XYZ file of C-alpha atoms in Angstrom:
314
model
C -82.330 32.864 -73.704
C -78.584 32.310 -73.133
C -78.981 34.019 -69.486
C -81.484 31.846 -68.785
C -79.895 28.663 -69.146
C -76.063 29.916 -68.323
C -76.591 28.461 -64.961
C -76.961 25.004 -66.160
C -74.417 25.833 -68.474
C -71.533 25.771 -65.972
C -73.345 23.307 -64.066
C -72.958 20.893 -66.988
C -69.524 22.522 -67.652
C -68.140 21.805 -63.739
C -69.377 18.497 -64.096
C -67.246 17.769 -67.575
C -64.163 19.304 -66.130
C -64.525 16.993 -62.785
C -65.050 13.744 -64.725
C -62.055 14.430 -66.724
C -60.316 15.301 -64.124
C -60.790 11.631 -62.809
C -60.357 9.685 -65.714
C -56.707 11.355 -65.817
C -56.476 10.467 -62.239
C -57.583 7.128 -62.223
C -56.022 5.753 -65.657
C -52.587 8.122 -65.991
C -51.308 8.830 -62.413
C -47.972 6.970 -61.234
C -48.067 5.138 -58.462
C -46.312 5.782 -55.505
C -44.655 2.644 -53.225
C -45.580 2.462 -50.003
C -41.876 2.066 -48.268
C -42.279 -0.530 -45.091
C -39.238 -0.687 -42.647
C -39.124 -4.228 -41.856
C -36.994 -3.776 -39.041
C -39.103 -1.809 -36.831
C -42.275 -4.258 -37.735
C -40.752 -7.335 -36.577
C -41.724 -8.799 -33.350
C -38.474 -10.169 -31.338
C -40.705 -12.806 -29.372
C -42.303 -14.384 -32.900
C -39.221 -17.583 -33.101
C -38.098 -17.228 -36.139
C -36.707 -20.955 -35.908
C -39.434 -23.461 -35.434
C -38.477 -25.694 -32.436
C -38.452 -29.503 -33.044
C -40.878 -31.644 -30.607
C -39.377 -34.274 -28.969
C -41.836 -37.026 -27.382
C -39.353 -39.529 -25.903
C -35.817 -39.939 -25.797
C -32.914 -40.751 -24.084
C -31.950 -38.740 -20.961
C -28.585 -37.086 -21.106
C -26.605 -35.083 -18.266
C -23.326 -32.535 -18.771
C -21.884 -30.399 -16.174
C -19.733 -28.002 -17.928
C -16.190 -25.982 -15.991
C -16.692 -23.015 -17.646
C -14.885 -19.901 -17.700
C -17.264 -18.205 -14.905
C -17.934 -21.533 -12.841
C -19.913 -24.634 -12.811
C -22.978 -24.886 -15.502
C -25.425 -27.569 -15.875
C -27.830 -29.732 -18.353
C -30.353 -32.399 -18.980
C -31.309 -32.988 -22.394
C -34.045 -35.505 -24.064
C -32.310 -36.727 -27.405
C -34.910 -38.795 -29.901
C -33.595 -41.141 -32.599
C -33.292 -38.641 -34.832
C -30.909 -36.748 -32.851
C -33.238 -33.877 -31.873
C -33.151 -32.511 -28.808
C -35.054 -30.794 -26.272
C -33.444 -28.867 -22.991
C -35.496 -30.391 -19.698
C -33.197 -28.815 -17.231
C -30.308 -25.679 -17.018
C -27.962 -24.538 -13.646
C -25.579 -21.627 -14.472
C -23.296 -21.340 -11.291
C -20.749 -19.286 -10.112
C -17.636 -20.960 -8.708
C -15.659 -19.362 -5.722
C -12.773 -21.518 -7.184
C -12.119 -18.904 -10.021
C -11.794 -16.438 -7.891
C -9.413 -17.935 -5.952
C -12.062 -18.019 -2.746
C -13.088 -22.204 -2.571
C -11.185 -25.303 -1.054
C -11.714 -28.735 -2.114
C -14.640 -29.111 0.123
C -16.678 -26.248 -1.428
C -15.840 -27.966 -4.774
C -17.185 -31.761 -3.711
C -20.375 -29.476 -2.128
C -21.817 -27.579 -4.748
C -20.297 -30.987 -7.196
C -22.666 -33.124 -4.998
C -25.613 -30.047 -5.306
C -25.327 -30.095 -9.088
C -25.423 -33.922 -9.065
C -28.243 -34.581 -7.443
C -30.605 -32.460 -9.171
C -29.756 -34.369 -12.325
C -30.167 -37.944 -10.814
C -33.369 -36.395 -9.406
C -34.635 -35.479 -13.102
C -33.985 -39.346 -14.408
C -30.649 -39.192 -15.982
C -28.329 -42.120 -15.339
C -25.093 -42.360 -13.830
C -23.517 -43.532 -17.024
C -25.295 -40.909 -18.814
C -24.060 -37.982 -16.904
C -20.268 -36.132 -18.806
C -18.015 -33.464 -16.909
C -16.723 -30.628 -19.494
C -14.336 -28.274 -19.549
C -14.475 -25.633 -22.147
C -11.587 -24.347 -24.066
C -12.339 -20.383 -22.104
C -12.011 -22.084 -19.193
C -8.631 -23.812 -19.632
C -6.670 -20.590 -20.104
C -7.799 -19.761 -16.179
C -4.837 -21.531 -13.681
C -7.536 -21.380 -11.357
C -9.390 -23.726 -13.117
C -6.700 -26.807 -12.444
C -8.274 -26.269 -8.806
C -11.987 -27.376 -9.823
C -10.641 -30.120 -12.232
C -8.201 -31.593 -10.113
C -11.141 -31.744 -7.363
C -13.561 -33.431 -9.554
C -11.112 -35.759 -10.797
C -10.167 -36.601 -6.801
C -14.052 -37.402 -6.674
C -13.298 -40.080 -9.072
C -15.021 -38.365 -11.945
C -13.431 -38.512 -15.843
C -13.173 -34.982 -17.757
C -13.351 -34.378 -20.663
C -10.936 -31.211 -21.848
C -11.926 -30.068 -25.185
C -10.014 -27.369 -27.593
C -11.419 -24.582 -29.569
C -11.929 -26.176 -32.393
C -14.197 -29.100 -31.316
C -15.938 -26.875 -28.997
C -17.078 -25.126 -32.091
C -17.752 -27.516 -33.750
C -19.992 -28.979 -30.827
C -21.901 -25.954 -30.783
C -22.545 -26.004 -34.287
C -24.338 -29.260 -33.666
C -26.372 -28.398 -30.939
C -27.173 -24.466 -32.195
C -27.519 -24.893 -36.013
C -30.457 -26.169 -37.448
C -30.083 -28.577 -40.681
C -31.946 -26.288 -43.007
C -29.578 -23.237 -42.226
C -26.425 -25.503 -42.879
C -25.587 -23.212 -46.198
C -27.002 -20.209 -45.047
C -26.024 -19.562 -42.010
C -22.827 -18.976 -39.067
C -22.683 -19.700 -35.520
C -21.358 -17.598 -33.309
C -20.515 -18.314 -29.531
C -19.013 -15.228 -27.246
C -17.634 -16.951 -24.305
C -15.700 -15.048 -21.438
C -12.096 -16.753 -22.503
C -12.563 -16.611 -26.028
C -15.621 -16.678 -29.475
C -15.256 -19.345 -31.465
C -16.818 -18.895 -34.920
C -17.972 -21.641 -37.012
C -19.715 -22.000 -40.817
C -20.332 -25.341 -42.287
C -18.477 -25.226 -46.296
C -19.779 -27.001 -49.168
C -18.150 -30.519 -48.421
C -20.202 -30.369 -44.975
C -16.692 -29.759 -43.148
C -17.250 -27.709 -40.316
C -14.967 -24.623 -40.594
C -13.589 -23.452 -36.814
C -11.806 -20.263 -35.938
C -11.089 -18.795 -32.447
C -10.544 -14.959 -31.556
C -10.777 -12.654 -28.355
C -13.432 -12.875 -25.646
C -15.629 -10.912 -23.662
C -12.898 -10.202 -21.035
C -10.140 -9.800 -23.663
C -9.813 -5.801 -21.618
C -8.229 -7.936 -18.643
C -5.404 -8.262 -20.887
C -3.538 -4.634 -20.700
C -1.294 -5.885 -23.971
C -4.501 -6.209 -26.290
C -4.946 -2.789 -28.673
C -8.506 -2.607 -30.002
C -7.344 -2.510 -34.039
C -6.200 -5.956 -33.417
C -9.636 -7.129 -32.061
C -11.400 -5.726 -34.832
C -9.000 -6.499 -37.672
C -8.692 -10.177 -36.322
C -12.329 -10.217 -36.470
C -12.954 -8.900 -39.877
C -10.066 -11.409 -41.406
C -12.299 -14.252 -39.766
C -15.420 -13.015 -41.101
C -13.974 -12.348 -44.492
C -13.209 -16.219 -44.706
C -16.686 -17.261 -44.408
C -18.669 -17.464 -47.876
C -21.200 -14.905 -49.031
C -24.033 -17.580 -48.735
C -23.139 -18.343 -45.338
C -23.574 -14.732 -43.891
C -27.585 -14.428 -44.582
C -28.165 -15.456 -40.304
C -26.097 -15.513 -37.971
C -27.004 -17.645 -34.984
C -25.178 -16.628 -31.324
C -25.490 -17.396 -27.704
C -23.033 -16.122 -24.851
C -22.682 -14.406 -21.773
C -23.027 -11.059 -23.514
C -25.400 -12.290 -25.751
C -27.712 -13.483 -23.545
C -27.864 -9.646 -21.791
C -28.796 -8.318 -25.470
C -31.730 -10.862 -25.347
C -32.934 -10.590 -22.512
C -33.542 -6.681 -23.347
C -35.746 -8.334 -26.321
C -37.862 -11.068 -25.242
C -37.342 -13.810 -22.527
C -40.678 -16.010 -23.840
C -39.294 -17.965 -26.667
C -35.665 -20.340 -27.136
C -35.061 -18.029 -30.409
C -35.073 -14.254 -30.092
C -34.192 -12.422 -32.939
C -31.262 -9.945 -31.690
C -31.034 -6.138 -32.816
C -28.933 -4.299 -34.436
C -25.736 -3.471 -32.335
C -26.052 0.411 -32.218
C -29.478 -0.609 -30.258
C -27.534 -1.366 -27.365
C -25.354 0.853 -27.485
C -25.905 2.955 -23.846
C -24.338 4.222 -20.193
C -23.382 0.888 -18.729
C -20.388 0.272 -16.147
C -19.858 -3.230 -16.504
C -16.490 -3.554 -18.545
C -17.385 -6.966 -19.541
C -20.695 -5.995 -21.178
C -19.753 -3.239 -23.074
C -16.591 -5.143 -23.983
C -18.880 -8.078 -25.969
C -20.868 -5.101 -27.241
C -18.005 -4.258 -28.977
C -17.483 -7.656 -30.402
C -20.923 -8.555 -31.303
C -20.667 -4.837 -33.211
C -17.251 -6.126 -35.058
C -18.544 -9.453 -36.076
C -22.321 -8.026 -37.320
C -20.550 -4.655 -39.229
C -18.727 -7.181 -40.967
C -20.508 -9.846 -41.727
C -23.878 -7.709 -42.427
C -26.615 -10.600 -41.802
C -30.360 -9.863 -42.466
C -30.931 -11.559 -38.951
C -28.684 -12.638 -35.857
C -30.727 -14.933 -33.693
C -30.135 -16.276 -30.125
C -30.982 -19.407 -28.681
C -31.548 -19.431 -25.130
C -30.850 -23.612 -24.293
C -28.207 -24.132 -26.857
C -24.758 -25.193 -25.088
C -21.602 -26.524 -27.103
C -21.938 -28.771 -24.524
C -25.187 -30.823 -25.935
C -23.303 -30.903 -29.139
C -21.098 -32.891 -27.031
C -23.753 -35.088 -25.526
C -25.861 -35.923 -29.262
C -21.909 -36.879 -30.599
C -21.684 -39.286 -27.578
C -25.151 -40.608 -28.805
């Protein structure tokens, strides 16, 4: 009798043993997280800084003496002091190199000039620049004493307020206490944080080119750089917003679609290159993130210190 039913037996048995099996599965097991690298699932071209719409505004012209030549804007400013970027010229100027002559100067001034009238901007509406990079270059004098001969007033700004300019034009209001702004020129970075009183904190430390200067050790660099950084509040190193020369190379290994990018990680970029000046702001961008450790740098492709210029003049 037993043999007879022994098959069913184990039948019933195996089926006991499997539905216990499951009931310790599904009630008593530990679950395991599922680990997600943020990182490596964020896309560069999704802005992660929505950009205002401007319908109508005021026109607004700036042609800026920069470190590596003649750059220039149009901007639409609303009431609200928003801003969109309808035009931008970067140039490079023979007169740095030590190449031009007044007359090349009044040409490519007259070039840069008429493209801007041509776009709507008036006369009285159009500023001349120079940045703080710039001013450290003798060669410079050249270009502003030819655009002054033109009849044309300059406007020579420092370190500081250039900062503070591009603070304005790069910072969006809702990152005021959570955020620093970061802009790598070819003379010199300026560094900026707005504090708790809504004083806009400046500092000033090596540029791009800094390896033209054969007295510069690289400790200094980096231990400038980290005293800077170490002055800036906790709160205020979450983003860090940047543009610059160097910079705009990173981003343009990113995404070219959007004004924001979100930037990478510095050892990213890290690669064979030749050009002294790139690898040179490499090593700067590399001091300032290591430091400062934010959970996103982002670039902005219009933003000038410039237009911060232009809205104060509003």
């Amino acid at each position: 009798m037993f043999k007879k039913f022994f098959p069913i037996y184990v039948s019933l048995l195996i089926v006991l043993i499997g539905f216990g099996s499951y009931y310790i599965y599904k009630y008593n097991k530990k679950e395991t997280p599922i680990k997600i690298n943020i990182s490596n699932n964020i896309d560069p071209c999704k802005s992660p800084v929505q950009s205002k719409i401007i319908e109508t505004g005021k026109k607004m012209g700036v042609i800026e003496i920069g470190a590596s030549g003649l750059n220039a804007f149009i901007i639409t400013v609303d009431e609200t002091n928003n801003y969109k970027v309808d035009y931008k010229e970067f140039g490079e100027s023979l007169v740095l190199e030590g190449f031009a002559t007044y007359d090349d100067v009044k040409e490519g001034l007259k070039t840069y000039l008429s493209k801007i009238f041509i776009k709507g901007v008036s006369g009285n509406n159009i500023y001349f620049v120079v940045s703080s990079g710039a001013l450290k270059n003798n060669k410079t004098k050249i270009l502003v004493e030819s655009i002054k001969k033109m009849g044309h007033d300059i406007i020579q700004v420092n370190p500081e307020q250039e900062a503070k300019y591009l603070l304005i034009a790069l910072l969006p209001t809702e990152n005021y206490n959570d955020s620093f702004v970061v802009d790598m020129g070819s003379g010199n970075t300026k560094i900026s944080y707005i504090d708790s009183t809504n004083t806009i904190i400046s500092f000033e430390t090596y540029g791009s080119k800094y390896y033209q200067d054969e007295s510069i050790v690289e400790d200094s660099i980096q231990n400038n750089i980290n005293k800077i950084i170490n002055k800036i509040p906790p709160q205020n190193k979450q983003n860090m917003f940047i543009i610059g020369g160097v910079p705009y190379e990173l981003a343009k290994k990113v995404c070219t679609k959007n004004r924001y990018v979100l930037l990478k990680k510095p050892e990213n970029y890290f690669e064979t290159n030749d050009n002294i000046k790139f690898n040179s702001g490499l090593k700067l961008y590399d001091y300032i993130y290591s430091t400062s450790k934010p959970q996103q740098v982002i670039f902005d492709y219009d933003a000038n210190f410039t237009m911060g210029y232009l809205l104060n003049q509003k």
